[in-house]
Short mmCIF file of C-alpha atoms in Angstrom, two decimals:
data_model
loop_
_atom_site.label_atom_id
_atom_site.label_comp_id
_atom_site.label_asym_id
_atom_site.label_seq_id
_atom_site.Cartn_x
_atom_site.Cartn_y
_atom_site.Cartn_z
CA MET A 1 10.54 2.34 -14.33
CA PHE A 2 6.87 3.34 -14.60
CA SER A 3 4.80 1.66 -11.88
CA PHE A 4 1.04 1.85 -11.32
CA THR A 5 -1.64 0.34 -9.11
CA PHE A 6 -5.46 0.10 -8.74
CA GLY A 7 -6.05 -1.66 -12.05
CA ILE A 8 -4.69 -1.69 -15.59
CA ILE A 9 -3.83 1.46 -17.50
CA SER A 10 -5.03 1.96 -21.07
CA ALA A 11 -3.34 0.39 -24.08
CA GLU A 12 -2.42 3.89 -25.25
CA ALA A 13 -0.71 4.66 -21.97
CA ILE A 14 1.17 1.34 -22.03
CA ALA A 15 2.39 2.06 -25.56
CA ALA A 16 3.50 5.56 -24.55
CA VAL A 17 5.48 4.25 -21.57
CA LYS A 18 7.25 1.62 -23.65
CA GLN A 19 7.95 4.11 -26.43
CA ARG A 20 9.94 6.11 -23.89
CA GLY A 21 12.00 3.05 -22.96
CA MET A 22 10.67 2.72 -19.43
CA LEU A 23 10.12 -0.62 -17.69
CA LEU A 24 6.40 -1.06 -16.96
CA ALA A 25 5.26 -2.52 -13.63
CA GLY A 26 1.77 -3.12 -12.27
CA THR A 27 0.44 -4.19 -8.86
CA ALA A 28 -1.44 -7.46 -8.32
CA THR A 29 -3.03 -8.80 -5.15
CA THR A 30 -4.16 -12.10 -6.72
CA VAL A 31 -2.96 -14.53 -9.38
CA ASP A 32 -5.81 -13.50 -11.70
CA GLU A 33 -4.75 -9.87 -11.46
CA ALA A 34 -1.14 -10.82 -12.22
CA ILE A 35 -2.19 -12.75 -15.32
CA ALA A 36 -4.36 -9.84 -16.48
CA LEU A 37 -1.46 -7.44 -16.02
CA GLU A 38 0.91 -9.67 -17.98
CA GLU A 39 -1.60 -10.05 -20.80
CA SER A 40 -1.97 -6.26 -20.99
CA GLY A 41 1.76 -5.87 -21.65
CA VAL A 42 3.13 -5.24 -18.17
CA GLU A 43 6.78 -6.30 -17.90
CA VAL A 44 7.02 -6.63 -14.10
CA VAL A 45 4.34 -7.72 -11.63
CA ILE A 46 4.46 -6.36 -8.08
CA ALA A 47 2.89 -9.02 -5.85
CA GLU A 48 1.25 -7.02 -3.05
CA GLY A 49 0.67 -9.25 -0.04
CA SER A 50 -1.96 -8.53 2.57
CA GLU A 51 0.72 -7.25 4.97
CA ALA A 52 1.48 -4.24 2.77
CA GLY A 53 0.86 -0.78 4.19
CA GLY A 54 -1.26 1.84 2.50
CA HIS A 55 -4.11 1.32 0.06
CA ARG A 56 -4.93 -2.10 -1.32
CA GLY A 57 -4.31 -2.44 -5.05
CA SER A 58 -7.05 -5.00 -5.70
CA PHE A 59 -9.05 -4.50 -8.90
CA LEU A 60 -10.62 -7.77 -10.13
CA ALA A 61 -12.36 -8.89 -6.96
CA ASP A 62 -13.44 -7.48 -3.61
CA PHE A 63 -10.54 -6.77 -1.30
CA GLU A 64 -11.66 -9.31 1.29
CA SER A 65 -11.10 -12.22 -1.09
CA SER A 66 -7.84 -10.66 -2.27
CA MET A 67 -6.19 -10.63 1.16
CA ILE A 68 -3.44 -13.15 0.41
CA GLY A 69 -0.22 -13.05 2.40
CA THR A 70 3.04 -12.28 0.63
CA ILE A 71 4.56 -15.71 1.28
CA ALA A 72 1.56 -17.46 -0.27
CA LEU A 73 1.04 -14.97 -3.10
CA VAL A 74 4.57 -14.64 -4.51
CA PRO A 75 5.22 -18.26 -5.55
CA GLN A 76 1.76 -18.61 -7.07
CA ILE A 77 2.26 -15.52 -9.23
CA VAL A 78 5.76 -16.69 -10.15
CA ASP A 79 4.31 -20.01 -11.34
CA ALA A 80 1.43 -18.40 -13.23
CA THR A 81 3.35 -15.71 -15.14
CA ARG A 82 6.50 -15.39 -17.23
CA VAL A 83 7.53 -11.90 -16.16
CA PRO A 84 9.71 -10.91 -13.18
CA VAL A 85 7.82 -10.73 -9.89
CA VAL A 86 8.57 -8.20 -7.14
CA ALA A 87 7.49 -9.16 -3.61
CA SER A 88 5.77 -6.45 -1.59
CA GLY A 89 4.27 -6.47 1.88
CA GLY A 90 5.82 -7.17 5.28
CA VAL A 91 9.42 -7.18 4.06
CA MET A 92 11.51 -5.22 6.56
CA ASP A 93 15.04 -6.64 6.55
CA GLY A 94 17.44 -9.14 5.00
CA ARG A 95 15.48 -12.11 6.30
CA GLY A 96 12.39 -11.00 4.41
CA ILE A 97 14.41 -10.33 1.27
CA ALA A 98 16.00 -13.79 1.43
CA ALA A 99 12.60 -15.41 1.91
CA ALA A 100 11.09 -13.54 -1.04
CA LEU A 101 13.98 -14.50 -3.34
CA ALA A 102 13.71 -18.12 -2.21
CA LEU A 103 10.03 -18.06 -3.22
CA GLY A 104 10.96 -17.00 -6.73
CA ALA A 105 10.75 -13.21 -6.56
CA THR A 106 13.25 -11.29 -8.66
CA ALA A 107 13.31 -8.37 -6.23
CA VAL A 108 11.42 -6.85 -3.29
CA GLN A 109 9.60 -3.56 -2.80
CA MET A 110 10.00 -2.05 0.66
CA GLY A 111 8.08 0.95 1.94
CA THR A 112 7.60 0.99 5.70
CA ALA A 113 11.23 -0.06 6.22
CA PHE A 114 12.37 3.35 4.99
CA LEU A 115 9.72 5.63 6.49
CA THR A 116 11.80 6.32 9.61
CA CYS A 117 14.77 7.48 7.52
CA GLU A 118 15.52 11.21 7.50
CA GLU A 119 15.10 11.31 3.73
CA ALA A 120 11.47 10.13 4.00
CA GLY A 121 10.39 13.55 5.23
CA VAL A 122 7.62 12.22 7.47
CA SER A 123 6.78 13.77 10.84
CA ASP A 124 8.42 12.73 14.10
CA ALA A 125 5.03 11.58 15.40
CA TYR A 126 4.72 9.24 12.40
CA LYS A 127 8.23 7.83 12.96
CA VAL A 128 7.60 7.19 16.65
CA ALA A 129 4.33 5.41 15.86
CA ILE A 130 6.07 3.15 13.34
CA VAL A 131 8.91 2.20 15.67
CA ARG A 132 6.55 1.50 18.57
CA ALA A 133 4.02 -0.47 16.51
CA ARG A 134 3.69 -4.16 17.35
CA ASP A 135 2.54 -7.02 15.14
CA ASN A 136 -1.14 -6.44 15.94
CA ASP A 137 -1.20 -2.63 15.84
CA THR A 138 -2.24 -2.22 12.19
CA ARG A 139 -5.71 -2.61 10.70
CA LEU A 140 -7.47 -2.28 7.38
CA THR A 141 -9.82 0.67 7.23
CA ARG A 142 -11.92 2.77 4.86
CA ALA A 143 -12.14 5.62 7.37
CA PHE A 144 -9.74 8.02 5.66
CA SER A 145 -10.28 7.70 1.91
CA GLY A 146 -13.20 5.29 1.46
CA ARG A 147 -10.82 2.70 -0.05
CA PRO A 148 -9.38 -0.19 2.03
CA ALA A 149 -5.95 0.70 3.42
CA ARG A 150 -3.68 -0.68 6.13
CA GLY A 151 -2.47 1.70 8.80
CA ILE A 152 -1.67 2.01 12.47
CA VAL A 153 -4.82 1.95 14.59
CA ASN A 154 -5.89 5.39 15.76
CA ARG A 155 -9.02 7.17 16.92
CA PHE A 156 -10.36 7.65 13.39
CA MET A 157 -10.34 3.91 12.89
CA ARG A 158 -11.78 3.09 16.28
CA GLU A 159 -14.62 5.61 16.03
CA PRO A 160 -16.27 5.47 12.58
CA ARG A 161 -18.57 8.36 13.49
CA LEU A 162 -15.57 10.72 13.23
CA SER A 163 -14.77 9.85 9.60
CA LEU A 164 -18.47 9.97 8.67
CA ALA A 165 -18.86 13.37 10.29
CA ALA A 166 -15.75 14.66 8.50
CA ALA A 167 -16.99 13.40 5.14
CA ARG A 168 -20.35 15.10 5.66
CA ARG A 169 -18.74 18.37 6.75
CA PHE A 170 -16.12 18.60 4.00
CA GLY A 171 -17.94 16.75 1.23
CA ARG A 172 -15.11 14.26 0.70
CA PRO A 173 -13.19 11.59 2.65
CA ILE A 174 -11.04 13.09 5.40
CA ASP A 175 -7.86 11.79 3.73
CA GLN A 176 -8.48 14.01 0.70
CA PHE A 177 -9.34 17.00 2.87
CA ALA A 178 -6.18 16.55 4.96
CA THR A 179 -3.98 16.17 1.91
CA ARG A 180 -5.34 19.18 0.04
CA CYS A 181 -6.07 21.59 2.84
CA CYS A 182 -3.81 21.04 5.83
CA PRO A 183 -1.25 18.25 5.26
CA LYS A 184 1.43 19.61 7.59
CA SER A 185 -0.76 19.99 10.68
CA ILE A 186 -2.43 16.65 10.08
CA THR A 187 0.77 14.65 9.66
CA GLN A 188 2.51 16.42 12.56
CA ARG A 189 -0.16 15.02 14.86
CA GLY A 190 0.18 11.57 13.36
CA VAL A 191 -3.46 11.38 12.28
CA ARG A 192 -2.75 9.34 9.18
CA THR A 193 -0.12 6.58 9.28
CA TRP A 194 0.09 3.87 6.59
CA PRO A 195 2.83 1.38 7.57
CA GLY A 196 2.57 -2.31 6.82
CA ALA A 197 2.06 -5.16 9.24
CA GLN A 198 5.79 -5.35 10.08
CA GLY A 199 6.04 -1.73 11.20
CA GLY A 200 7.57 -2.44 14.59
CA SER A 201 10.44 -4.43 13.09
CA LYS A 202 12.37 -1.30 12.12
CA LYS A 203 15.59 -1.06 14.12
#
C-alpha cells in the first residue's frame, strides 16, 4: 500500500503507484476531501477524525472547520464515496474497532495504540507520558512545526514564547530543528509527543 496525507498527489504520481501494483490510500478529514481523493483515483480513503494524534491532514478547508470526530466522520464518508474507508483517530482497542466497523469502515488505522510497544523504538519518557495521559491531556498546537498537530500538553505548548524564540534562533520551527539536529536528546526528554486523544487507554 502507498499512503499519503496533506492533500492530493499529482496524476503522474498516482499513475506511477498504480503501475507498480500498489494500493493507493489518501487521508481525508472531511467528506469533501474524501470525494476529492476518490475523484483523483485514490482506492482507499483514510477518515482521520479529530481525535487522531500527530499532524492534521486537512487540505480543502481550515483545520478548525475540519475538526470532525471519527464517529461522525466515518459514516458520512462511507455514504459519500464508493471506495473502502479506513477509520483513524481515537481507536485504541477492540471496542473502537467494533464501533468503526459498525459505522461502515472496512478497517481501522491505529497509531498511538502501538507507540508503547518495544518495536516502536520511542523513548521511555514518551511511553510513560502516553500511559499516564488522561482524556483531557492532549491539545492541538502549531508550536512545534507551524502546522496543527495533536500532542500531549507540555511546556512548549503552554508557553508560546518558547517556540517563537526557537524559530527565531534556528530559522525554522523547533520540530524541524529537533528532527534534523538532535533527535535522540529531544525525544529522550519527551519534548515532542504526538499521541491521539485516547492515549491513556493503552493497557
